[in-house]
PDB file of N, CA and C in Angstrom:
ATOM      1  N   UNK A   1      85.704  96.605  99.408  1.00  0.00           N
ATOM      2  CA  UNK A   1      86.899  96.015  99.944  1.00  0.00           C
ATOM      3  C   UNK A   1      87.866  95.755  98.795  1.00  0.00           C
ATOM      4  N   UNK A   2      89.194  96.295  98.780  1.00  0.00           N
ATOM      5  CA  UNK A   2      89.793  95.964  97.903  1.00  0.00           C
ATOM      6  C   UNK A   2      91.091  95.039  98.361  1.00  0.00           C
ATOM      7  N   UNK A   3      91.528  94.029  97.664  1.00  0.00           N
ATOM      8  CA  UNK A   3      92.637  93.200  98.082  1.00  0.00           C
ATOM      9  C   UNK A   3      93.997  93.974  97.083  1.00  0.00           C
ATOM     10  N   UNK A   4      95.236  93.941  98.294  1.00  0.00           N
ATOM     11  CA  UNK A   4      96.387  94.045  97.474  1.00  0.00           C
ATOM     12  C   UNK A   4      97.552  92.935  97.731  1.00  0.00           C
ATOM     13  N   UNK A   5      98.416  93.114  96.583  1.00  0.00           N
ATOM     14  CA  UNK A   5      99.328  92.132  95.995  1.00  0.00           C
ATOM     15  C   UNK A   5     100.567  92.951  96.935  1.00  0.00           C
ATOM     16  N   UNK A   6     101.325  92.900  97.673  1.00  0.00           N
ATOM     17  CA  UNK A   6     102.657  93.444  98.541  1.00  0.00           C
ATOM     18  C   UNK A   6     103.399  92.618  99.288  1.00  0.00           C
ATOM     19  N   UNK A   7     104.861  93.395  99.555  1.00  0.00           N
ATOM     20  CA  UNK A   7     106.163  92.880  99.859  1.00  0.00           C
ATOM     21  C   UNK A   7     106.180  93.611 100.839  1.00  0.00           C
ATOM     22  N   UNK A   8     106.769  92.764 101.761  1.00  0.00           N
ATOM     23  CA  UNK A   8     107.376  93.391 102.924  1.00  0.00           C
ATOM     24  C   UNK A   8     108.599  93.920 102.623  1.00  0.00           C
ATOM     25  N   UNK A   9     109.633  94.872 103.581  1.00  0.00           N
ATOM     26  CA  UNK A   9     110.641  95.257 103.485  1.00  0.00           C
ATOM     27  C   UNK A   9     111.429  93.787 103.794  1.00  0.00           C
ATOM     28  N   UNK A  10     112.312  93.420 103.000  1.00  0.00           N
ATOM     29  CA  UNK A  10     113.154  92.839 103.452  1.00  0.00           C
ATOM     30  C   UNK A  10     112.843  91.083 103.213  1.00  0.00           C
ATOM     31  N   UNK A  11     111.334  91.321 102.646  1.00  0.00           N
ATOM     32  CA  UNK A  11     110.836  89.799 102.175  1.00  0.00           C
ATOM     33  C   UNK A  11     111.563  89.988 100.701  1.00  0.00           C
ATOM     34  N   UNK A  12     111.788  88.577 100.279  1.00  0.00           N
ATOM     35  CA  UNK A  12     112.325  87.807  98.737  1.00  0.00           C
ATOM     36  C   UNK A  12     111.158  88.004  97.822  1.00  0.00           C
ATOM     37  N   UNK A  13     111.579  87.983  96.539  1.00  0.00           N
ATOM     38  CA  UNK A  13     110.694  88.765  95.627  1.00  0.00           C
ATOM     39  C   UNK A  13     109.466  87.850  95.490  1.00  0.00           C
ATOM     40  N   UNK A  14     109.672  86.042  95.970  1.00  0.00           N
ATOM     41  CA  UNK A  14     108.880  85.724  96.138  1.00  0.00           C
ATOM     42  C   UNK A  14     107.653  85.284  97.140  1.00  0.00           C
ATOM     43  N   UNK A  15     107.922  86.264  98.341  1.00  0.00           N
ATOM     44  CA  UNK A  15     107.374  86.137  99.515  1.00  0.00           C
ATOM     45  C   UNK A  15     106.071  86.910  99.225  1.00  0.00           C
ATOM     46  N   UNK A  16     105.055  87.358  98.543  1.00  0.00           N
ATOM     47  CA  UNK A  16     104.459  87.959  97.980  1.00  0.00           C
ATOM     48  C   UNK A  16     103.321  87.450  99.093  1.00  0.00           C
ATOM     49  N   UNK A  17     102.273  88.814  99.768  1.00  0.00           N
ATOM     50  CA  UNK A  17     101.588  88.357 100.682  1.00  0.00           C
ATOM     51  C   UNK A  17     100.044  89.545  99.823  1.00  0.00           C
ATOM     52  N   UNK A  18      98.973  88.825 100.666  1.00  0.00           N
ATOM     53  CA  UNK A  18      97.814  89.383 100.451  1.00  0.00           C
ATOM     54  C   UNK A  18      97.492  90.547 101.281  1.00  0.00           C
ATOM     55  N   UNK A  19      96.845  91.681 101.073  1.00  0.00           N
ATOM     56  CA  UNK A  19      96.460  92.475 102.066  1.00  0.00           C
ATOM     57  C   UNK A  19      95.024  93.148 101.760  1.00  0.00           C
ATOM     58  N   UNK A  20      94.616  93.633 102.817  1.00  0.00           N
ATOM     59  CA  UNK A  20      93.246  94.288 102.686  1.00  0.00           C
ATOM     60  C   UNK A  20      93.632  95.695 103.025  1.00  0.00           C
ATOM     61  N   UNK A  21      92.941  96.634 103.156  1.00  0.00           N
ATOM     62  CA  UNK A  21      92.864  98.440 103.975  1.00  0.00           C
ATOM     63  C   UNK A  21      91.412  98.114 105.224  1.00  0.00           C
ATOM     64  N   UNK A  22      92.159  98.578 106.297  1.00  0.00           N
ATOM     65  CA  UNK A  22      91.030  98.392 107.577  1.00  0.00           C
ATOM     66  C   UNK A  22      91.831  99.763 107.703  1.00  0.00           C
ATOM     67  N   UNK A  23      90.731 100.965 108.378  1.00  0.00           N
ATOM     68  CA  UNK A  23      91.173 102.319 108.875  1.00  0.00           C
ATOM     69  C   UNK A  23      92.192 102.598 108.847  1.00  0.00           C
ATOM     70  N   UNK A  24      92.791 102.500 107.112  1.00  0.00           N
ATOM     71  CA  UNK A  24      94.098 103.250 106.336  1.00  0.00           C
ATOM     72  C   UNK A  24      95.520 102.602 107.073  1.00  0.00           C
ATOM     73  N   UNK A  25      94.756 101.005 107.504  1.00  0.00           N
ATOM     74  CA  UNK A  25      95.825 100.031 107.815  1.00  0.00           C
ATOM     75  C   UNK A  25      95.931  99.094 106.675  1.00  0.00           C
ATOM     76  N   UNK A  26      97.351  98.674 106.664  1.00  0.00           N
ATOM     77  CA  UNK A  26      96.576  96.879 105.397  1.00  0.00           C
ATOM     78  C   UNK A  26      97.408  96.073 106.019  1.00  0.00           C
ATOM     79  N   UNK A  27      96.154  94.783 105.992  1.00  0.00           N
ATOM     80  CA  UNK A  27      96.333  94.265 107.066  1.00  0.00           C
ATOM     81  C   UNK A  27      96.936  92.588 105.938  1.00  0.00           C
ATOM     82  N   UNK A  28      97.701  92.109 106.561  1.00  0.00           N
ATOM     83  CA  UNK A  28      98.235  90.909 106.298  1.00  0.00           C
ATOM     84  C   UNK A  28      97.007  89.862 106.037  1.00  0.00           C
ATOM     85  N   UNK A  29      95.943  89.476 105.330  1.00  0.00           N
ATOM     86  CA  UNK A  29      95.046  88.660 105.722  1.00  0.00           C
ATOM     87  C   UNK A  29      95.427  87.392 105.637  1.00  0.00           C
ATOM     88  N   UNK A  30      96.535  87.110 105.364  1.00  0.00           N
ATOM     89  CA  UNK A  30      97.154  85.491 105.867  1.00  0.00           C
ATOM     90  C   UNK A  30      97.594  85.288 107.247  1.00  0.00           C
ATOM     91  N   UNK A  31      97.870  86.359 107.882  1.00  0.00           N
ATOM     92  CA  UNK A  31      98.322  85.905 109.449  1.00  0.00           C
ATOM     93  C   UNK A  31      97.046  86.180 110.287  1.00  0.00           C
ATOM     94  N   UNK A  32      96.015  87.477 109.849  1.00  0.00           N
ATOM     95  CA  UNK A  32      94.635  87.631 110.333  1.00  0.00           C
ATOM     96  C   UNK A  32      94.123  86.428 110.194  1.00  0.00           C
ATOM     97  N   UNK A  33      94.283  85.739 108.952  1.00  0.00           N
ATOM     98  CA  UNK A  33      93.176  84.284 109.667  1.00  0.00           C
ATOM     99  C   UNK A  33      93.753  83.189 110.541  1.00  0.00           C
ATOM    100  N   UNK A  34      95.007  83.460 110.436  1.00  0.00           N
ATOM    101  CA  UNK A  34      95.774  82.392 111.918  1.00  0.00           C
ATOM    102  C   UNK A  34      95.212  82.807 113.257  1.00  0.00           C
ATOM    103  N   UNK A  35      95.339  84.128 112.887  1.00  0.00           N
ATOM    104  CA  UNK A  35      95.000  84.575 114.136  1.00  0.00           C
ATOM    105  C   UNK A  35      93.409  84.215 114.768  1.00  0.00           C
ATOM    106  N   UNK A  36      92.359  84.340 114.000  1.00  0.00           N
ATOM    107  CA  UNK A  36      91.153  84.579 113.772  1.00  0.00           C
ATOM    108  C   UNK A  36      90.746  82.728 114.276  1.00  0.00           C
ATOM    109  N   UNK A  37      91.713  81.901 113.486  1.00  0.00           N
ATOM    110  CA  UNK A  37      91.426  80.486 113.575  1.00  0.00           C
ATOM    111  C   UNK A  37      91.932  80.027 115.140  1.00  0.00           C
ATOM    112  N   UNK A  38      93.208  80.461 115.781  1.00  0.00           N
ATOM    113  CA  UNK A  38      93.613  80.790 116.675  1.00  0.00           C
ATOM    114  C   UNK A  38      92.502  80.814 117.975  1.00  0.00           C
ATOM    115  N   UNK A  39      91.897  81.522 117.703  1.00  0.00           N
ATOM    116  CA  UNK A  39      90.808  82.132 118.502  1.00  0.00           C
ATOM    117  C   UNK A  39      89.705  81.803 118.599  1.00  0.00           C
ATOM    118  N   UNK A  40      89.145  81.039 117.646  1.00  0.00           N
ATOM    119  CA  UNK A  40      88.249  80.243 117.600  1.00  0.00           C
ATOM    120  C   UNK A  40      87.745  79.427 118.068  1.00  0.00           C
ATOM    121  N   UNK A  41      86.249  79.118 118.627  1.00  0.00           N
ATOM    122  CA  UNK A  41      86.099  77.606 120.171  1.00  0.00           C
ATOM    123  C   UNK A  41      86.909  76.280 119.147  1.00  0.00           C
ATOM    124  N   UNK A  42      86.645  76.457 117.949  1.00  0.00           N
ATOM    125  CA  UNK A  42      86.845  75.124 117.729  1.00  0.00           C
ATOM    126  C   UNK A  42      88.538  74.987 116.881  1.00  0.00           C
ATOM    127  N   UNK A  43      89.390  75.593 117.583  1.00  0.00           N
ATOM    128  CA  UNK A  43      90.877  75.775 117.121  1.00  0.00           C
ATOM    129  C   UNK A  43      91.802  74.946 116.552  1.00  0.00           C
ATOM    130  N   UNK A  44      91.554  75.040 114.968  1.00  0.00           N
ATOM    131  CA  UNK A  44      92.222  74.034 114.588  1.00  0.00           C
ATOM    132  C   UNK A  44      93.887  74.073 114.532  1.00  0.00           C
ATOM    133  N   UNK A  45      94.309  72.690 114.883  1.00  0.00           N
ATOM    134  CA  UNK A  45      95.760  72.948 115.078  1.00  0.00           C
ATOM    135  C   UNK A  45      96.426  73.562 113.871  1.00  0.00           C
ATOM    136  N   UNK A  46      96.335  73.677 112.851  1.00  0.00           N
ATOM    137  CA  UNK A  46      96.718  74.153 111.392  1.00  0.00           C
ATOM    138  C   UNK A  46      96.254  75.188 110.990  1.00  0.00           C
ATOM    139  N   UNK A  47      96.283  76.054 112.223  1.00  0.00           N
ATOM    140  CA  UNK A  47      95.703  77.625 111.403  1.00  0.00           C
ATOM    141  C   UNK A  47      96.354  78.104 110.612  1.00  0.00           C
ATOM    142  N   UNK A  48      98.050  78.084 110.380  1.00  0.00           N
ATOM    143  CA  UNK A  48      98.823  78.496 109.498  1.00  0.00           C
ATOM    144  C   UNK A  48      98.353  78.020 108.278  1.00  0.00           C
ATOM    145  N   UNK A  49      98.352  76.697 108.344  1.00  0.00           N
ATOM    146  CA  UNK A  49      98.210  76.051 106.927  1.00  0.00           C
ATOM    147  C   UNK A  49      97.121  75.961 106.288  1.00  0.00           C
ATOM    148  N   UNK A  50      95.557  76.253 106.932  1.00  0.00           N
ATOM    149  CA  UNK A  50      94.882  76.734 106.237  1.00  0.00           C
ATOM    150  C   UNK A  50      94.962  77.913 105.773  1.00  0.00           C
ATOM    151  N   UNK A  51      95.237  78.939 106.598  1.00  0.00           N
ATOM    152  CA  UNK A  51      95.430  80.132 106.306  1.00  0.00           C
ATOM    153  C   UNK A  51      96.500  80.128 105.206  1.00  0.00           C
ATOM    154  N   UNK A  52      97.145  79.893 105.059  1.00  0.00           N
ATOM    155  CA  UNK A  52      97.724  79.527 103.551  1.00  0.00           C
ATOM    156  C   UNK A  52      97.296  79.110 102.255  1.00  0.00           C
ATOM    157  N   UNK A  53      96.599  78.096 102.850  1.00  0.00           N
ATOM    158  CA  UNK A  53      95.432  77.242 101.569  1.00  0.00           C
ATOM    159  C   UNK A  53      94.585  78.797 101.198  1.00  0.00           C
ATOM    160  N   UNK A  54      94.055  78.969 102.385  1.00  0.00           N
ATOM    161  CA  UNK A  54      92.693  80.182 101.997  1.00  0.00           C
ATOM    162  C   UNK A  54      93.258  81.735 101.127  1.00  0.00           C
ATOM    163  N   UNK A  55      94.841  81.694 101.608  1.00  0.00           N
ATOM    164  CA  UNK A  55      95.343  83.222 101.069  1.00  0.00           C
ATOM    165  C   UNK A  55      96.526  82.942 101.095  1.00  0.00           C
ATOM    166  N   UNK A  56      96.804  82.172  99.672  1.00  0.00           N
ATOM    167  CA  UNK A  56      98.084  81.571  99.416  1.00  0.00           C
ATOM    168  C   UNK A  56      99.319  83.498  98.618  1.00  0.00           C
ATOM    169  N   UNK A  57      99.930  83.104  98.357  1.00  0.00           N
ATOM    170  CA  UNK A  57     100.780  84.097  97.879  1.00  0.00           C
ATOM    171  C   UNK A  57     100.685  84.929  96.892  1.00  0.00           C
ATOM    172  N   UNK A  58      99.421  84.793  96.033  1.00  0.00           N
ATOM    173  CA  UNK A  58      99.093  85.757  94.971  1.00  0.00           C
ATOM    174  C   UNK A  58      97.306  85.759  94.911  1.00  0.00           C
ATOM    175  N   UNK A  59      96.861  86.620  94.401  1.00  0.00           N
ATOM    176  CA  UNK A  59      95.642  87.422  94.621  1.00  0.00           C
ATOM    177  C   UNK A  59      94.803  85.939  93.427  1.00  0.00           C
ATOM    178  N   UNK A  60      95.742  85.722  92.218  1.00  0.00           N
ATOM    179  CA  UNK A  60      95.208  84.443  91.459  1.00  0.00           C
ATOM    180  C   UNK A  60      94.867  83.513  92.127  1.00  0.00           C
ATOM    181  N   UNK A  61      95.935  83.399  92.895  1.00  0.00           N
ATOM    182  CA  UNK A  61      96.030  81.646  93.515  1.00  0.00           C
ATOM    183  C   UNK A  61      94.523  81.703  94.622  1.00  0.00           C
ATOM    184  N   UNK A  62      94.590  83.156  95.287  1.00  0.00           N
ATOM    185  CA  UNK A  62      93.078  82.951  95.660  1.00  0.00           C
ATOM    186  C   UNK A  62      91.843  82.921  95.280  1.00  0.00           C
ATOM    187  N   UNK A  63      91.765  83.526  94.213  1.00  0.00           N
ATOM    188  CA  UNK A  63      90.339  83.652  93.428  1.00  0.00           C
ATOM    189  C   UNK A  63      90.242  82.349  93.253  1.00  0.00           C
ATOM    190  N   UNK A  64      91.208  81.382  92.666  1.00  0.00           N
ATOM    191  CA  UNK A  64      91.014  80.060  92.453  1.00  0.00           C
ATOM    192  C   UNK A  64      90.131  79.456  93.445  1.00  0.00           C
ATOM    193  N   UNK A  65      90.468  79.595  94.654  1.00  0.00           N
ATOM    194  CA  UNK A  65      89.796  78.986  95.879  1.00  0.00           C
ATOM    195  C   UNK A  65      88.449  78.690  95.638  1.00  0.00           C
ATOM    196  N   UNK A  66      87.898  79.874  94.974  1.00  0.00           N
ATOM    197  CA  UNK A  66      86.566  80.330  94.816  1.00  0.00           C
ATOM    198  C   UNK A  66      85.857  80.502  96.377  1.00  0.00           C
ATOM    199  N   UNK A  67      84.348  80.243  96.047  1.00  0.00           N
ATOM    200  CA  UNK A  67      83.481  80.017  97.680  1.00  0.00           C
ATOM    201  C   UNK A  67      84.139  80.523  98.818  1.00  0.00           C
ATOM    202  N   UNK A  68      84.572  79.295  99.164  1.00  0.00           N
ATOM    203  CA  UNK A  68      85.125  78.675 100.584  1.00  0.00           C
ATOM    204  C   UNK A  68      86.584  79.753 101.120  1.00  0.00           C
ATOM    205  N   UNK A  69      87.238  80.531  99.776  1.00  0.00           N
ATOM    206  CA  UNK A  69      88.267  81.417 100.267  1.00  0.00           C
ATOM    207  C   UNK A  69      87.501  83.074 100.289  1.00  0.00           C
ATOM    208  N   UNK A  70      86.309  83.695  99.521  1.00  0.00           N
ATOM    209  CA  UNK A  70      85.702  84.331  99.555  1.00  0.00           C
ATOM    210  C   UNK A  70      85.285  84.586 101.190  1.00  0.00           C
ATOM    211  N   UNK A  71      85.021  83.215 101.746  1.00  0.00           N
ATOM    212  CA  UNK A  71      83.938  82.798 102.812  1.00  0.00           C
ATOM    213  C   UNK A  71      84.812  83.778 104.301  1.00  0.00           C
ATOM    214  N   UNK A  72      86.177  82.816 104.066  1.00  0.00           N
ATOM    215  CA  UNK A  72      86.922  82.916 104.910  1.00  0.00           C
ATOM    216  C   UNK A  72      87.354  84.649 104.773  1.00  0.00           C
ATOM    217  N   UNK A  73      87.345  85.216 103.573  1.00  0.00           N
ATOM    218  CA  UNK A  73      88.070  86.745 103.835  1.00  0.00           C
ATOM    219  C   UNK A  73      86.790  87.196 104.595  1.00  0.00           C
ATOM    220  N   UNK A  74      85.578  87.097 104.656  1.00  0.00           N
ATOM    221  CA  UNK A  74      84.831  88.036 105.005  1.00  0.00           C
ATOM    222  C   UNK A  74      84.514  87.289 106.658  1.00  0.00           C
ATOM    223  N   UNK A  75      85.506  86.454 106.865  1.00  0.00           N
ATOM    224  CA  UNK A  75      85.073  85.977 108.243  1.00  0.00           C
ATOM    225  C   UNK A  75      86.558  86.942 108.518  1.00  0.00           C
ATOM    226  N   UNK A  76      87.696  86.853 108.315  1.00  0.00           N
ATOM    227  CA  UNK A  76      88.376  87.613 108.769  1.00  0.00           C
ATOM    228  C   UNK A  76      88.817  89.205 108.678  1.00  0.00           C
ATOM    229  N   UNK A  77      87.497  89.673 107.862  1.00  0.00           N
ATOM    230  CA  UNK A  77      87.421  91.034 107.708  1.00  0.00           C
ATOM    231  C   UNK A  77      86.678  91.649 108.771  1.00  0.00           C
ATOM    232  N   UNK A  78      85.781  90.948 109.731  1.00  0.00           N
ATOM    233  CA  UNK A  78      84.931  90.627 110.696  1.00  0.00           C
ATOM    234  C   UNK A  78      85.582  91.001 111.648  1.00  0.00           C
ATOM    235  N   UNK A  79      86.653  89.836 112.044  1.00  0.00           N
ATOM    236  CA  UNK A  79      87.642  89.872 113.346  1.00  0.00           C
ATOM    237  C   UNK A  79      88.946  90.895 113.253  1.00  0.00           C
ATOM    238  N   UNK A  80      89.192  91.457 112.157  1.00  0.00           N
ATOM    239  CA  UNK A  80      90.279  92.458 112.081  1.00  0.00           C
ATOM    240  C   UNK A  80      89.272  93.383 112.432  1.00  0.00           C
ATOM    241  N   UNK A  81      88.283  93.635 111.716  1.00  0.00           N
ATOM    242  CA  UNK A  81      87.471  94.910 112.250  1.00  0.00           C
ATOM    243  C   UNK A  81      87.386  95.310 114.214  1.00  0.00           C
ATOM    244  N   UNK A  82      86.732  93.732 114.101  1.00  0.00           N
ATOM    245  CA  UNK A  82      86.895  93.664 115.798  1.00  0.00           C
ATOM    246  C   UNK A  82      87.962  94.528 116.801  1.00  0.00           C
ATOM    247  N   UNK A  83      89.299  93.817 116.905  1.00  0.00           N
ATOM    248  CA  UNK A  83      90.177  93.401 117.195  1.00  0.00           C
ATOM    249  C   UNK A  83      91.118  94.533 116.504  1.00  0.00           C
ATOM    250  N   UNK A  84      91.103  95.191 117.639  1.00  0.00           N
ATOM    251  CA  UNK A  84      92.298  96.743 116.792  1.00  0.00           C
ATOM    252  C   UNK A  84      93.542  96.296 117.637  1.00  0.00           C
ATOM    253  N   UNK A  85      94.011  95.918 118.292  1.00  0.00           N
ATOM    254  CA  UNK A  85      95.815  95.166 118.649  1.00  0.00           C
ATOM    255  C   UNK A  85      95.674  94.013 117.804  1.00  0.00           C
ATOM    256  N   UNK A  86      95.804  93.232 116.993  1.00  0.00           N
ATOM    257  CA  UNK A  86      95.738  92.630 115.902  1.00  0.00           C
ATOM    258  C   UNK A  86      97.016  91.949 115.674  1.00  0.00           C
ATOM    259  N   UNK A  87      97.074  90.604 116.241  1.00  0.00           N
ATOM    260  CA  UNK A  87      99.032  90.174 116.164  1.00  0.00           C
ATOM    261  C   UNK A  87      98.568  88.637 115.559  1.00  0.00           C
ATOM    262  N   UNK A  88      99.435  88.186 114.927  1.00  0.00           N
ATOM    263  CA  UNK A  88      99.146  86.733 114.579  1.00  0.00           C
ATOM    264  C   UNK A  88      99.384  85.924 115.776  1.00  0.00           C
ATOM    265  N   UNK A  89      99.181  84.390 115.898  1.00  0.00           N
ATOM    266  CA  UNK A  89      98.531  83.443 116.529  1.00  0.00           C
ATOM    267  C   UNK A  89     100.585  83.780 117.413  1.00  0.00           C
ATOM    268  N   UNK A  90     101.370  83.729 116.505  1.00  0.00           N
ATOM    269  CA  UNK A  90     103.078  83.805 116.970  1.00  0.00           C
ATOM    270  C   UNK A  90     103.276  85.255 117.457  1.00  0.00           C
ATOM    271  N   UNK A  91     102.765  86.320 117.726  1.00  0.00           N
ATOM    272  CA  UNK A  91     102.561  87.543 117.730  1.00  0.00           C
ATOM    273  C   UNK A  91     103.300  88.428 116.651  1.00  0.00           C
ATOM    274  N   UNK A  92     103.056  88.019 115.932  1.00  0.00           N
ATOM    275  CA  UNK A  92     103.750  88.285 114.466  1.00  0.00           C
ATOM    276  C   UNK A  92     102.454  89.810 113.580  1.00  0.00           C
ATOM    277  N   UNK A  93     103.307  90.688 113.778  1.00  0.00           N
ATOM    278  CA  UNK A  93     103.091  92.044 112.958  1.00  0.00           C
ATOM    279  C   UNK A  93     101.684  91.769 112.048  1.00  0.00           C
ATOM    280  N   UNK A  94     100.492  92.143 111.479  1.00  0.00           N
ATOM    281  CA  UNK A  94      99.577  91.925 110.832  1.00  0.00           C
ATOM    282  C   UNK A  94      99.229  93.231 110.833  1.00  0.00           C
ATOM    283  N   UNK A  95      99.729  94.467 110.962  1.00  0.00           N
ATOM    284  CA  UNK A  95      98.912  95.924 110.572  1.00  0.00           C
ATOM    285  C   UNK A  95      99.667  96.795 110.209  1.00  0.00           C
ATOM    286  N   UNK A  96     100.129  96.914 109.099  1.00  0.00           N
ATOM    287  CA  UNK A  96     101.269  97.786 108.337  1.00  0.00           C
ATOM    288  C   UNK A  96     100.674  99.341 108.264  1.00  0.00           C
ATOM    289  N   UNK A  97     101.364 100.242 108.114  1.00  0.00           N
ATOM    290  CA  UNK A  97     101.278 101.767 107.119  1.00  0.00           C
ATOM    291  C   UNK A  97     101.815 101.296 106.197  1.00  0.00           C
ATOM    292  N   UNK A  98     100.848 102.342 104.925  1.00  0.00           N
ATOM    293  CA  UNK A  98     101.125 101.966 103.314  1.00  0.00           C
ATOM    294  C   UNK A  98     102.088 102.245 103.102  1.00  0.00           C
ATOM    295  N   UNK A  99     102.929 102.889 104.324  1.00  0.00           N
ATOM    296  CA  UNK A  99     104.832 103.064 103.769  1.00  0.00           C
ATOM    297  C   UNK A  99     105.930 101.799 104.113  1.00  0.00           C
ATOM    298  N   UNK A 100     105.434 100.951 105.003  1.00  0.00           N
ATOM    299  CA  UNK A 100     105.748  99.508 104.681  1.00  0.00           C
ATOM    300  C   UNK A 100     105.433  98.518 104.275  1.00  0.00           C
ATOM    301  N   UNK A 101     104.726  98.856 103.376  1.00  0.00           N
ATOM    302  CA  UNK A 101     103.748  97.540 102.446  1.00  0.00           C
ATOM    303  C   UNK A 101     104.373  97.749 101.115  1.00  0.00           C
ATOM    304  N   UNK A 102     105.581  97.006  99.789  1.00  0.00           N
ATOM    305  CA  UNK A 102     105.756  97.942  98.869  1.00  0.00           C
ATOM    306  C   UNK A 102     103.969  96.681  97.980  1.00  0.00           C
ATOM    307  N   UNK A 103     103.487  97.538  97.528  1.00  0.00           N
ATOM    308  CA  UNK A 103     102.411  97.126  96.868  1.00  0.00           C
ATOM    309  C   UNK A 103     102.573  97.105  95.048  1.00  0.00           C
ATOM    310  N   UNK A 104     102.235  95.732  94.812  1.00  0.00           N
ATOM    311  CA  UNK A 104     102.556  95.323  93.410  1.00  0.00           C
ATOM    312  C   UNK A 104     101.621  95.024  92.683  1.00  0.00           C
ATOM    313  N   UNK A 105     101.783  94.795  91.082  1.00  0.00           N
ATOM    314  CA  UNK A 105     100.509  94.651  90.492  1.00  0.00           C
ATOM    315  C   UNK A 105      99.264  93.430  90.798  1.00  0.00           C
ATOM    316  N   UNK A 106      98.122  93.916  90.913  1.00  0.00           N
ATOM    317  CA  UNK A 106      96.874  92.825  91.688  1.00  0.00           C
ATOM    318  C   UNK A 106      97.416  91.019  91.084  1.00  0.00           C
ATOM    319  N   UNK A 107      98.051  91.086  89.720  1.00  0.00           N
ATOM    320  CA  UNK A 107      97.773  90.279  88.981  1.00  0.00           C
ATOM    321  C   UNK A 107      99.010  90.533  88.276  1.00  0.00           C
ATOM    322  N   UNK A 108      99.903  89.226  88.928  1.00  0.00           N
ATOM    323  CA  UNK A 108     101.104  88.633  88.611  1.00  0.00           C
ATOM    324  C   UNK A 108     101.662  88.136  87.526  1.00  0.00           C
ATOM    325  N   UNK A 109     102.176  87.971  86.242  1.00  0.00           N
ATOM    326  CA  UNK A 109     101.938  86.668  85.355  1.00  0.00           C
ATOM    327  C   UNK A 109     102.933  85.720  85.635  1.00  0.00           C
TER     328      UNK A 109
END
């Protein structure tokens, strides 16, 4: 599994989002776990904002997480696998082609 560092079209240079590759998709994994938390029996009202905490805006800021953000990508690598219509909790876009993802270096300074 590899994680990438990318911009949306039309996002600010600092809108910088996380992504994974699911079947030569990459998938937003900050709105996949809204979604994922969303869906969940036990739905916490703050799926955004964990999902933020867990896959904040740079690939650093997550490793930091350690454990507990590790935990969470492979719970939502799970449910993207699942789940091929794939929309966030707002029905918000989560499955790009690599021609709208512009993809930047893993590791920001």
């Amino acid at each position: 599994m590899k994680l990438y560092l990318g911009l949306l079209e039309g996002s600010r240079p600092d809108q910088t989002r996380i992504f994974t590759e699911i079947d030569g998709r990459l998938i937003d994994v900050n709105l996949a776990y809204a979604a994922y938390l969303q869906q969940a029996p036990n739905n916490p009202a703050s799926a955004y904002e964990l999902a933020d905490f867990y896959f904040p805006e740079t690939i650093a800021a997550f490793l930091e997480r350690g454990e507990p953000a590790r935990k969470a990508l492979a719970e939502v690598l799970a449910f993207a696998r699942r789940d091929g219509d794939l929309r966030g909790p707002g029905g918000e876009k989560i499955s790009y082609g690599a021609n709208e993802v512009r993809i930047l270096p893993p590791l920001l300074n």
